[in-house]
Short mmCIF file of C-alpha atoms in Angstrom, two decimals:
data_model
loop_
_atom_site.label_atom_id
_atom_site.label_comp_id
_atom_site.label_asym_id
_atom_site.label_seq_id
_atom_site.Cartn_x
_atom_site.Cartn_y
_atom_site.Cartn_z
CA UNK A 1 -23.72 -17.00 -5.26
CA UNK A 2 -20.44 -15.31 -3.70
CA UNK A 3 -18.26 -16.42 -6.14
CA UNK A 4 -20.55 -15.49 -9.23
CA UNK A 5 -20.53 -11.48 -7.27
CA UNK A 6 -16.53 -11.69 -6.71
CA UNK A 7 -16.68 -13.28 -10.29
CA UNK A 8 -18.56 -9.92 -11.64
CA UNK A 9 -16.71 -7.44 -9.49
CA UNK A 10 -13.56 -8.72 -10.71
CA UNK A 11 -14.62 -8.65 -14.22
CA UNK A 12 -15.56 -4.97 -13.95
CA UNK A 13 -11.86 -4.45 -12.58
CA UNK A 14 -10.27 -5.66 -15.76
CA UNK A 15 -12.66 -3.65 -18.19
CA UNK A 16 -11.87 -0.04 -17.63
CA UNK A 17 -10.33 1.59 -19.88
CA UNK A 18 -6.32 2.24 -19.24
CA UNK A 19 -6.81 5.70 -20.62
CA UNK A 20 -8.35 7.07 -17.25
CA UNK A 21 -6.68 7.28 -14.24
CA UNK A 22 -9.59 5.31 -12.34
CA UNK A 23 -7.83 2.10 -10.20
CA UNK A 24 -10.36 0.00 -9.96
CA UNK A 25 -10.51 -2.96 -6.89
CA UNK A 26 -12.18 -5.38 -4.82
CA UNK A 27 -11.47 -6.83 -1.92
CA UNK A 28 -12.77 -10.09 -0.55
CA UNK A 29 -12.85 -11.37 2.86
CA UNK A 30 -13.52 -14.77 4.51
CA UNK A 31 -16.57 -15.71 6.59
CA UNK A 32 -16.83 -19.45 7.59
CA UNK A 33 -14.30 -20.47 5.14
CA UNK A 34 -15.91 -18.89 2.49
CA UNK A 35 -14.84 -15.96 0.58
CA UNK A 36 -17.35 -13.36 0.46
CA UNK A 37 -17.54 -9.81 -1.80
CA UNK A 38 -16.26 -7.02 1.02
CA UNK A 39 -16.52 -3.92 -1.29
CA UNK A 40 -15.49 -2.40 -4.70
CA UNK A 41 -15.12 0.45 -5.81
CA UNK A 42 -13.19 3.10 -8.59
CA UNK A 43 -10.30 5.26 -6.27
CA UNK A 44 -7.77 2.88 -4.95
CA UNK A 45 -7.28 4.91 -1.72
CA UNK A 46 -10.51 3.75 -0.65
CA UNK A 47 -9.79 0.29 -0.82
CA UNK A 48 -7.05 0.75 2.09
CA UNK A 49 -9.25 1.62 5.11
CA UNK A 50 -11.01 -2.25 4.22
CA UNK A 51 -8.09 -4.17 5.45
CA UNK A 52 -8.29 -5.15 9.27
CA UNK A 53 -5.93 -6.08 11.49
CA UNK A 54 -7.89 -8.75 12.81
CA UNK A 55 -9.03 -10.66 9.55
CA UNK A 56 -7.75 -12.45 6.13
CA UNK A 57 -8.29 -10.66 3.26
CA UNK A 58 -7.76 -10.53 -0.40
CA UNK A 59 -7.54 -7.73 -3.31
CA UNK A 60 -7.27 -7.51 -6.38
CA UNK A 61 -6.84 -3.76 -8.23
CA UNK A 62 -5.83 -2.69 -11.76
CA UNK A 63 -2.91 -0.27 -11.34
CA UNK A 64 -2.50 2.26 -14.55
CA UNK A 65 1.66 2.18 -15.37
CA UNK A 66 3.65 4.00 -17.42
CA UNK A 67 3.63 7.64 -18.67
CA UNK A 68 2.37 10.42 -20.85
CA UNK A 69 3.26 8.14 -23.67
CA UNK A 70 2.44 5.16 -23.06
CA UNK A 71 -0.32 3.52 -20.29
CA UNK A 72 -0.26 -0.07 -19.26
CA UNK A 73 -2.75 -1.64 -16.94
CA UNK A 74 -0.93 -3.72 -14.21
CA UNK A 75 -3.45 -6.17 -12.05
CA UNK A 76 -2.21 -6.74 -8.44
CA UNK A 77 -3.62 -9.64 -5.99
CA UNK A 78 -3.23 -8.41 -2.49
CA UNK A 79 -3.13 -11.25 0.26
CA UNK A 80 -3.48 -9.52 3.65
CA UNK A 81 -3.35 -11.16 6.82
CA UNK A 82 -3.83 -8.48 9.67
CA UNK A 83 -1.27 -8.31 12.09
CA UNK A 84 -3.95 -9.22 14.82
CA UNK A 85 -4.10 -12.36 12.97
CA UNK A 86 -4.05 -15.87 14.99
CA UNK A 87 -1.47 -18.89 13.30
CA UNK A 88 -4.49 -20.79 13.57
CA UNK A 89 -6.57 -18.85 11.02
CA UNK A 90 -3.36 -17.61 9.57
CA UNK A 91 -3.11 -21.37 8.56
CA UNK A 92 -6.45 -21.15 6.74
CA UNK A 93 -5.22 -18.90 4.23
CA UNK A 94 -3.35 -21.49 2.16
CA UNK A 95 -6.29 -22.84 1.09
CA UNK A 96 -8.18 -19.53 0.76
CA UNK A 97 -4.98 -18.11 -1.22
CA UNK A 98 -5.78 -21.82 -3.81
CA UNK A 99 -9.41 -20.26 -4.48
CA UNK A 100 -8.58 -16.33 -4.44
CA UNK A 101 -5.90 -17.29 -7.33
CA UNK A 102 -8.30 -19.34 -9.45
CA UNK A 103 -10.71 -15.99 -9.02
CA UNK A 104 -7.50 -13.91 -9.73
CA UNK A 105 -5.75 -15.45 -12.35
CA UNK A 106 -4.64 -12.22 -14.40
CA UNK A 107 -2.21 -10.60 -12.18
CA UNK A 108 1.61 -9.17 -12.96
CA UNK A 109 1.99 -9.45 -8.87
CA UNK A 110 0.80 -11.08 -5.85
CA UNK A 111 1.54 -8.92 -2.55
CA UNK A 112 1.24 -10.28 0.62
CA UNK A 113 0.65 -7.70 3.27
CA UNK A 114 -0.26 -7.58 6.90
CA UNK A 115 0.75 -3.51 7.08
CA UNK A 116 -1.27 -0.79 4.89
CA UNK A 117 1.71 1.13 4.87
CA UNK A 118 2.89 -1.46 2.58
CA UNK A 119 0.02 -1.12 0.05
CA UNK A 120 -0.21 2.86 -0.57
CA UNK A 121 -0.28 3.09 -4.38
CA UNK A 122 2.85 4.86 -4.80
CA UNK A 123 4.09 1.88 -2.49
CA UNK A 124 2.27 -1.14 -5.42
CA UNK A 125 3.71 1.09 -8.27
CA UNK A 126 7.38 1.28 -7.10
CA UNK A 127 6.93 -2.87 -6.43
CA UNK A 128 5.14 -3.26 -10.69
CA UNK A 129 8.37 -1.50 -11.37
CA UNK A 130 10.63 -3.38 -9.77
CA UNK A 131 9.17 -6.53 -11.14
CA UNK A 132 8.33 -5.32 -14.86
CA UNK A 133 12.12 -4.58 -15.45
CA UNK A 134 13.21 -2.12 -18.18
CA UNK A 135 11.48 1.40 -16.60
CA UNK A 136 12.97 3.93 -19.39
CA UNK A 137 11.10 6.94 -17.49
CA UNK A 138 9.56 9.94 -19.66
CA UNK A 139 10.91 11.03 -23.15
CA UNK A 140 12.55 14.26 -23.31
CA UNK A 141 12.78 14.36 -27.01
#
């Protein structure tokens, strides 16, 4: 039943339309080995307050790229492990991260994070760039 609701939240995450500025996300956390549907939602700044110091986590967010001319949709998988985090449970996440990229497959980047400073969304855009190559910027013809 989890996965079928992280199946559908992440399904609604690729079908927006790249036109819009919406970044769409979820984020999943674990509870008894299992992951489990934290929240979702439409404003990517309001996925941020989610991740806890204290837990595992994954996300997953459409990022809109590009410019004035020409929009891309970038998908980002986020694997955060809070700072707060024991080895023991930080050891857990291998098998976690197996099942979070089965759910996750469609991704240009996976970003492992265990600081939300790391995961603003001018912070995930400058890290697409630096991973999509050729940026050529805005026309000024």
């Amino acid at each position: 039943m989890a996965a079928e609701a992280i199946r559908e939240a992440r399904d609604n995450v690729r079908k927006l339309d790249s036109e819009s500025s919406i970044s769409p996300w979820v984020v999943v956390g674990v509870e008894q080995n299992q992951l489990t549907l934290r929240g979702q939602g439409d404003d990517y700044e309001n996925m941020l307050p989610l991740f806890k110091s204290d837990e595992l986590m994954f996300g997953y967010a459409k990022i809109v790229m590009g410019d004035d001319m020409s929009k891309r949709d970038k998908f980002v998988m986020i694997c955060w492990s809070g700072a707060d985090v024991s080895l023991v449970k930080r050891g857990k996440m291998i098998a976690l991260r197996q099942k979070a990229d089965q759910i996750f497959d469609q991704r240009a980047k996976v970003i492992e994070a265990s600081d939300v400073s790391d995961l603003t969304l001018e912070a995930v855009k400058d890290q697409l760039l630096k991973a999509g190559g050729a940026a050529y910027g805005s026309s000024t013809s």
